[in-house]
Short mmCIF file of C-alpha atoms in Angstrom, two decimals:
data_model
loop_
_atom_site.label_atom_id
_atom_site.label_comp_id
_atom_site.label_asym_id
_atom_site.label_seq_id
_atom_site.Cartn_x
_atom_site.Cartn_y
_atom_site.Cartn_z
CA UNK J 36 10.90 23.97 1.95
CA UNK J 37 8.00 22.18 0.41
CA UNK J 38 5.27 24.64 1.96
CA UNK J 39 7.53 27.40 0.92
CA UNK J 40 7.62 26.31 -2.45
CA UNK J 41 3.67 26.65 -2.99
CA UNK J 42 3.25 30.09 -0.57
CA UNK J 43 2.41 32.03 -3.49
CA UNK J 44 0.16 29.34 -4.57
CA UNK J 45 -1.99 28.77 -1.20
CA UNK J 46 -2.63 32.11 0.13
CA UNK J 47 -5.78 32.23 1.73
CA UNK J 48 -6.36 28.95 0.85
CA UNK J 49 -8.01 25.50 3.54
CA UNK J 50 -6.72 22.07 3.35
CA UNK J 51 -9.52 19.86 1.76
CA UNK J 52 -8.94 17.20 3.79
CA UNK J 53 -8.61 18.46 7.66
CA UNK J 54 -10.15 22.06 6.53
CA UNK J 55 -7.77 24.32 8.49
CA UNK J 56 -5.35 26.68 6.66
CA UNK J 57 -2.42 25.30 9.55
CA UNK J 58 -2.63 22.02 10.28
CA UNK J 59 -3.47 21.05 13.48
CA UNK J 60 -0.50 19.29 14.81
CA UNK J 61 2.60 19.88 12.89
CA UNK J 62 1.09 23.38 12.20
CA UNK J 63 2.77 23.22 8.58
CA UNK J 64 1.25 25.19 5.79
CA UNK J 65 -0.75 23.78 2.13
CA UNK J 66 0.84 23.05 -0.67
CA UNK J 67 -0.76 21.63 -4.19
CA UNK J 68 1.51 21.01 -6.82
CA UNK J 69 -1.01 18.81 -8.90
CA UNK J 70 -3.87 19.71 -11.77
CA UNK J 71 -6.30 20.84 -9.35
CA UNK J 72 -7.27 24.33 -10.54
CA UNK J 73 -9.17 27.40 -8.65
CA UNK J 74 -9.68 26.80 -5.05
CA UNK J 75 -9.25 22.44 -5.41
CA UNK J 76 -6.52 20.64 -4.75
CA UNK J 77 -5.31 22.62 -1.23
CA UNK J 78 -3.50 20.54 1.53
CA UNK J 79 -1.65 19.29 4.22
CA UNK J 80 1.24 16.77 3.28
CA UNK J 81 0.90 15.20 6.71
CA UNK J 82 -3.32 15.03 5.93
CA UNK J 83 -2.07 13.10 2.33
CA UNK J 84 0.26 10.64 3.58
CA UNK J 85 -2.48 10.21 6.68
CA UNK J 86 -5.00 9.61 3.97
CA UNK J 87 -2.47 7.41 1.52
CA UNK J 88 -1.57 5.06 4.67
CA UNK J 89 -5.35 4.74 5.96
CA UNK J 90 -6.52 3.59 2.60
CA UNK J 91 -4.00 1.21 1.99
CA UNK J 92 -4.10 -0.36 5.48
CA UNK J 93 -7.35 -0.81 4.73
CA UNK J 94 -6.98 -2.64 1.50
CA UNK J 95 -4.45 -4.56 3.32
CA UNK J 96 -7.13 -5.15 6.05
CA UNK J 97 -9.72 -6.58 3.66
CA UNK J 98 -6.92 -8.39 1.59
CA UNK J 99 -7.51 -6.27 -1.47
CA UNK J 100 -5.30 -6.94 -4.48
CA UNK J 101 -4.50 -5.72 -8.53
CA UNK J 102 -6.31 -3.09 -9.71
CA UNK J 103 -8.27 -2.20 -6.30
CA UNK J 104 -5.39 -1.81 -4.03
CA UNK J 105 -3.00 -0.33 -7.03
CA UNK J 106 -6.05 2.39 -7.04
CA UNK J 107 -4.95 3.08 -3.23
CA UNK J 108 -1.23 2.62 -3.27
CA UNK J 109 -1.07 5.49 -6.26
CA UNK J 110 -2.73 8.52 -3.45
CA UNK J 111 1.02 8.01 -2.39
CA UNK J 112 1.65 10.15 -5.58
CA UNK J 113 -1.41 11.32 -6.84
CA UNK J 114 -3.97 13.94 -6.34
CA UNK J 115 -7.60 12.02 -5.08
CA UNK J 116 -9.35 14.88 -6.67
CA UNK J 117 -7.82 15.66 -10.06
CA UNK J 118 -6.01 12.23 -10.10
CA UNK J 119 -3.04 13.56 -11.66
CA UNK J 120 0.11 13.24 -10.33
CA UNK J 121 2.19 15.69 -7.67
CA UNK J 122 5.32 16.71 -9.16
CA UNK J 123 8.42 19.05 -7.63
CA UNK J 124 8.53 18.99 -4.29
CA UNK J 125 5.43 17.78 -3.01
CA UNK J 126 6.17 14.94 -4.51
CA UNK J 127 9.44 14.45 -3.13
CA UNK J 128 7.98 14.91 0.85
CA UNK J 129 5.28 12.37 0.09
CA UNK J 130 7.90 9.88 -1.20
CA UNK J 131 9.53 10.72 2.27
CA UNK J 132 6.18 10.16 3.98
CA UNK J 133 5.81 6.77 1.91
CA UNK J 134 9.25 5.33 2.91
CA UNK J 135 8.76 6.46 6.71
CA UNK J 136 5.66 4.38 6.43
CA UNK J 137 7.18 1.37 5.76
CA UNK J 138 10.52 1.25 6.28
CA UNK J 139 10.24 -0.32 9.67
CA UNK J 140 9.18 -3.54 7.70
CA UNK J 141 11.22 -6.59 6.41
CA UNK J 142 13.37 -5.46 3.83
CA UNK J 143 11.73 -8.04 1.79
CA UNK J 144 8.21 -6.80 2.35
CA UNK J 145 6.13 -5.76 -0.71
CA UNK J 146 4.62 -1.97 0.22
CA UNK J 147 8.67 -1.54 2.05
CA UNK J 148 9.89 -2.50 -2.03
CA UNK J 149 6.87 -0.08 -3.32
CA UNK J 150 7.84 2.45 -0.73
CA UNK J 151 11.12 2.58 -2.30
CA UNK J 152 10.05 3.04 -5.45
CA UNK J 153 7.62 5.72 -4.26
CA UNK J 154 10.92 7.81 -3.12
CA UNK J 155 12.84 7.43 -5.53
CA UNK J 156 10.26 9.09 -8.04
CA UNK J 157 10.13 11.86 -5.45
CA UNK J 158 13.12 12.17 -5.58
CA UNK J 159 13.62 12.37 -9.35
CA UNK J 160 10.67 15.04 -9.27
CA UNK J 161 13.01 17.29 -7.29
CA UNK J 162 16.13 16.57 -9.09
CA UNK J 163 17.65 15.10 -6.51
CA UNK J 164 19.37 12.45 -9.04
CA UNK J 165 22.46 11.00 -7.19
CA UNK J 166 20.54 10.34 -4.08
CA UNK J 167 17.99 8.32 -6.17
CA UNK J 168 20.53 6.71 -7.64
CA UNK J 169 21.83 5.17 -4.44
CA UNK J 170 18.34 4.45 -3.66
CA UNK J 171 17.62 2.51 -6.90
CA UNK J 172 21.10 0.41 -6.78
CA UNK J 173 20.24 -0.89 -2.79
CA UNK J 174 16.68 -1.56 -3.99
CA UNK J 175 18.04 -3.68 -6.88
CA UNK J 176 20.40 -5.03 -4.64
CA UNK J 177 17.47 -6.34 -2.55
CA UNK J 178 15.29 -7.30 -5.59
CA UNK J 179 18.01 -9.60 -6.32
CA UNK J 180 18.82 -10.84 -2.64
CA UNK J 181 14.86 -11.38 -2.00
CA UNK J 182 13.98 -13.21 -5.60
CA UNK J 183 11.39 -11.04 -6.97
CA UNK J 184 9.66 -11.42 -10.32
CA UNK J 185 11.34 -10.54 -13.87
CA UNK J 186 8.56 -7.83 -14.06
CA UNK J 187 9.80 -6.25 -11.23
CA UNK J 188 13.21 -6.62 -11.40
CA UNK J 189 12.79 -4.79 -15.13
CA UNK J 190 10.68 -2.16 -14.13
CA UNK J 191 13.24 -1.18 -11.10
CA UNK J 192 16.21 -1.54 -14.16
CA UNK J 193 14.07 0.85 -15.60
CA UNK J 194 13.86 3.51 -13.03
CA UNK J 195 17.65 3.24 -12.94
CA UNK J 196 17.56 3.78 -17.02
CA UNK J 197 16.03 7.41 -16.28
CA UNK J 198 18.14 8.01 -13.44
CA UNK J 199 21.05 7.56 -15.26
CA UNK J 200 19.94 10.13 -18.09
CA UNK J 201 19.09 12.68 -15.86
CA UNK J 202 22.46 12.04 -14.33
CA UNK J 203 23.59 12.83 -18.40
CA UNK J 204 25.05 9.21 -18.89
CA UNK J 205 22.82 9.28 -22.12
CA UNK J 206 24.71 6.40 -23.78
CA UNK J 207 24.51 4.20 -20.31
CA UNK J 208 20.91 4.86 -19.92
CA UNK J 209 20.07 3.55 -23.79
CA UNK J 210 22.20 0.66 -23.31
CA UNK J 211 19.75 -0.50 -20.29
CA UNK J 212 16.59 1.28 -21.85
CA UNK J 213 17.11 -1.02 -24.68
CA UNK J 214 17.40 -4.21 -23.10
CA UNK J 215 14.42 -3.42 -20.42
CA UNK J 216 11.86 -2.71 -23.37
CA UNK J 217 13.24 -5.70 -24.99
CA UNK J 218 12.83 -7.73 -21.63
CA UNK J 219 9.42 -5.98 -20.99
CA UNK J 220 8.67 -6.56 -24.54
CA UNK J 221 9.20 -10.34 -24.61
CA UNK J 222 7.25 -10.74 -21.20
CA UNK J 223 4.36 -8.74 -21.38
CA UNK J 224 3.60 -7.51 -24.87
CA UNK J 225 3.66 -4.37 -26.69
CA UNK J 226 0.36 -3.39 -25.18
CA UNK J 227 1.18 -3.82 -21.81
CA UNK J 228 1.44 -0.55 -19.12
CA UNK J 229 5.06 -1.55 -18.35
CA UNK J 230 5.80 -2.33 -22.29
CA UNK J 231 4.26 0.98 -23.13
CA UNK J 232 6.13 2.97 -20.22
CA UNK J 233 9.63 1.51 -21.63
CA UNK J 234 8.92 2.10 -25.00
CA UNK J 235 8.59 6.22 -24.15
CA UNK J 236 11.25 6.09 -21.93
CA UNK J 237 13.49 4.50 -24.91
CA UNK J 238 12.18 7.15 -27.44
CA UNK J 239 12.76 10.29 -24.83
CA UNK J 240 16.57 8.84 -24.87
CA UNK J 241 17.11 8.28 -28.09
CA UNK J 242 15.90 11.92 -28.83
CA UNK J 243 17.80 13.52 -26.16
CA UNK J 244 20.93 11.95 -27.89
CA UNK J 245 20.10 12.83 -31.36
CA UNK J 246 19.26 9.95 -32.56
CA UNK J 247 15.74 11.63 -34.01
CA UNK J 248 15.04 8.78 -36.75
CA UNK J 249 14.64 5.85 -34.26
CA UNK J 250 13.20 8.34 -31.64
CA UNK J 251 10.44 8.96 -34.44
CA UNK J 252 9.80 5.55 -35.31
CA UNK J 253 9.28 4.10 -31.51
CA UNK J 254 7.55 6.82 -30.69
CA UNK J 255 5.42 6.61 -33.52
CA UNK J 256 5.08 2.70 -32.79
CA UNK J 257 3.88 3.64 -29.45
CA UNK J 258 1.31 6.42 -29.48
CA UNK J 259 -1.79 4.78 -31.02
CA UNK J 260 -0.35 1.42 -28.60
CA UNK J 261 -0.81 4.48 -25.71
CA UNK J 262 -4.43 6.27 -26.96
CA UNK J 263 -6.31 3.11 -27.36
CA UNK J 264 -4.51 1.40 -23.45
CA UNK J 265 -4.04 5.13 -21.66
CA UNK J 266 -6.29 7.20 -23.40
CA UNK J 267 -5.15 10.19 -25.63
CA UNK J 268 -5.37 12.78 -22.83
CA UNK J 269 -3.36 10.39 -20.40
CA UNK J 270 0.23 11.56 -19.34
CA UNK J 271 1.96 9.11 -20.86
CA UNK J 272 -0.05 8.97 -24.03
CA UNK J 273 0.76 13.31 -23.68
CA UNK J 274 4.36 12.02 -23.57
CA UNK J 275 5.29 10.00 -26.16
CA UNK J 276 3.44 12.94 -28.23
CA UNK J 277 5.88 15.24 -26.88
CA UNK J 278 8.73 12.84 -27.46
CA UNK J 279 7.46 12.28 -31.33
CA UNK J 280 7.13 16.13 -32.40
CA UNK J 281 10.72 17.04 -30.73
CA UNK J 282 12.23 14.45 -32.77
CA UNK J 283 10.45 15.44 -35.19
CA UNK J 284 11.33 19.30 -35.44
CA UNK J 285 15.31 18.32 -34.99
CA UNK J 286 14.94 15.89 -37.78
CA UNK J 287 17.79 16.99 -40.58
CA UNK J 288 15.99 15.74 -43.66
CA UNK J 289 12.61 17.35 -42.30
CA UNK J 290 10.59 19.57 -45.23
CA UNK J 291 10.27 22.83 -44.40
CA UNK J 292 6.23 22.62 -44.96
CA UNK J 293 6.62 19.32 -42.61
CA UNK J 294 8.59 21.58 -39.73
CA UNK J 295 5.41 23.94 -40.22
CA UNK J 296 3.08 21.25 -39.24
CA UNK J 297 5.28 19.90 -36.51
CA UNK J 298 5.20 23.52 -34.93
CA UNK J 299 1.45 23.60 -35.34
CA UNK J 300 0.75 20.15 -33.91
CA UNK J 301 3.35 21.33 -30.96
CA UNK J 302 0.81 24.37 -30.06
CA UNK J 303 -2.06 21.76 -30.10
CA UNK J 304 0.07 19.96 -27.39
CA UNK J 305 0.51 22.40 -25.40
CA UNK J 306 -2.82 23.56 -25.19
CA UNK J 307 -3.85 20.00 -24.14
CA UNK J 308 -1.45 19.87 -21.92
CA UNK J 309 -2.38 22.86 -19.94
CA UNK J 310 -6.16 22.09 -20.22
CA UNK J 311 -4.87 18.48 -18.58
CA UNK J 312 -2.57 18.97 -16.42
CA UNK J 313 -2.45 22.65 -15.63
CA UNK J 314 0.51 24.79 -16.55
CA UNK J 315 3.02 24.23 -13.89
CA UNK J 316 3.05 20.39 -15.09
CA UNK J 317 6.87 19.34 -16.10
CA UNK J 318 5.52 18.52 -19.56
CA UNK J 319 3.30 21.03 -20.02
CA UNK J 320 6.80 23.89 -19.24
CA UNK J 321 8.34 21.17 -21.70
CA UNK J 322 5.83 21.85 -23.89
CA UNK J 323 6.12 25.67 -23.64
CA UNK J 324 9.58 25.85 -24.45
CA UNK J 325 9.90 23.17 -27.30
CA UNK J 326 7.26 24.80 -29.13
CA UNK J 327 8.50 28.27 -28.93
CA UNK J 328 12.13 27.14 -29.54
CA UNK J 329 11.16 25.64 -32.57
CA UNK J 330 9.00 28.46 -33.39
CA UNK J 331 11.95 30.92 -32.74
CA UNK J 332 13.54 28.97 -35.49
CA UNK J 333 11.09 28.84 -37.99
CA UNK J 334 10.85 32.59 -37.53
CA UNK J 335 14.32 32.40 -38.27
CA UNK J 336 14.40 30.72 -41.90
CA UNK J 337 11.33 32.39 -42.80
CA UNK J 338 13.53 35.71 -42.20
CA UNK J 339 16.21 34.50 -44.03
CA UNK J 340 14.43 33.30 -46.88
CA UNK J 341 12.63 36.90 -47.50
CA UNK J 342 16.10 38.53 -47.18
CA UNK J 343 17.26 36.32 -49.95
CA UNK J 344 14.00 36.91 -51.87
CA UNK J 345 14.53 40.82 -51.72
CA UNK J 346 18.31 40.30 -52.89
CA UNK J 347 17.15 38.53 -55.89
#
């Protein structure tokens, strides 16, 4: 299904890893699903989870930790060319590939945790919400049994916050949104990755609700936090961007001349968006649509308002 999903895509096209169109073995076909554009990006899922494991039983190997071995763990997700991440179902079969990896461990072993938590994005990128569920309440269940650091246990709370709003238990997932940031918060800082993370997850809840005014405000709080840690072209810096201008264009008390600029700044976005991470990106289609819903509307009053001009 995965190499189905990106046939259109791949035509023609040579894994960059192995170089064949088929792969050698498994004779499965490419897929991409990343920000690679042109002729980048092209490959085998079985050459990226054979790449993914090599490097990190390497930097297991040599005893690698923080910031050199996170820079391995993440080819489990991302793209070692455009170093964005895979999203849909690419995703999803490298999550598979991750857990496969590692599942034969102790249950309490680190990469078997990370594997899980590997999955279970996949797993969101697919939609495939109730099974990550599941996953996310037995990997909880083991955080707890094995003893694992606050960090950890909020950042898997966390996973479960967004699970549960897919799922549309809105109200549920605020309830824990709010007391992970808090947690995250308290432990780490506002200018922490976590912290950061939480705060946008918050703010895309709060929004999705309704509640635009405090979706605004954290949001707000957030995005200079994310452009000076991220970087104002990283995803999550993209993000809470998005998060702030839909808020922002549903806001009741919004001017009309204010909507105007929120429509404007949501075009900006979206060509940033596709200029970073290509236009079959989840937030850059988010993108799409907000601004040309909003856009619709404008359209809309501005209708309206001649009409009522003419009738004068």
């Amino acid at each position: 299904m995965t190499v189905e999903a990106c046939a259109e895509d791949t035509k023609g096209q040579t894994c960059y890893i192995c170089t064949q169109a088929l792969h050698w073995k498994t004779k499965e076909g490419l897929v991409r699903m990343c920000s690679c554009r042109g002729t980048s990006g092209f490959a085998h899922v079985s050459c990226l989870a054979e790449e993914a494991r090599i490097l990190v039983a390497e930097a297991e190997e040599n005893n690698l930790r923080g910031k050199v071995f996170d820079e391995r763990w993440v080819r489990w997700n991302n793209c070692g060319l455009c170093k964005q991440e895979y999203h849909g179902v690419v995703y999803c079969a490298l999550g598979w590939a991750c857990w496969k990896t590692y599942v034969g461990r102790p249950e309490a072993n680190v990469l078997r945790m990370h594997s899980m938590t590997t999955l279970g994005n996949g797993l969101r990128a697919a939609s495939q919400n109730r099974e990550r569920l599941g996953l996310l309440e037995s990997q909880f269940a083991l955080m707890q049994r094995s003893r694992v650091n606050r960090e950890a246990i909020l950042a898997a709370q966390g996973n479960m916050a967004n699970c549960l709003e897919d799922l549309g238990r809105i109200e549920d997932a605020i309830e824990l949104s709010v007391q992970v940031h808090s947690g995250m918060k308290a432990l780490r800082g506002n200018r922490h990755t976590n912290t950061i993370i939480c705060g946008l997850n918050l703010a895309a809840s709060l929004q999705s609700k309704g509640r635009t005014t405090e979706a605004q405000s954290l949001a707000a709080e957030y995005l200079p936090i994310s452009e000076s840690v991220f970087g104002p072209l990283d995803v999550n810096t993209l993000g809470l961007r998005s998060t702030y201008l839909r808020a922002r264009c549903r806001d009741p008390d919004i001017s009309l001349d204010d909507w105007r600029k929120a429509v404007s700044s949501m075009d900006d976005l979206y060509r940033t968006a596709v200029k970073v991470l290509g236009t079959q990106h989840p937030l850059t289609v988010q993108c799409k649509d907000d601004g040309e819903a909003s856009q619709k509307a404008l359209a809309e009053i501005d209708a309206q308002a001649s009409l009522e001009a003419l009738a004068l």
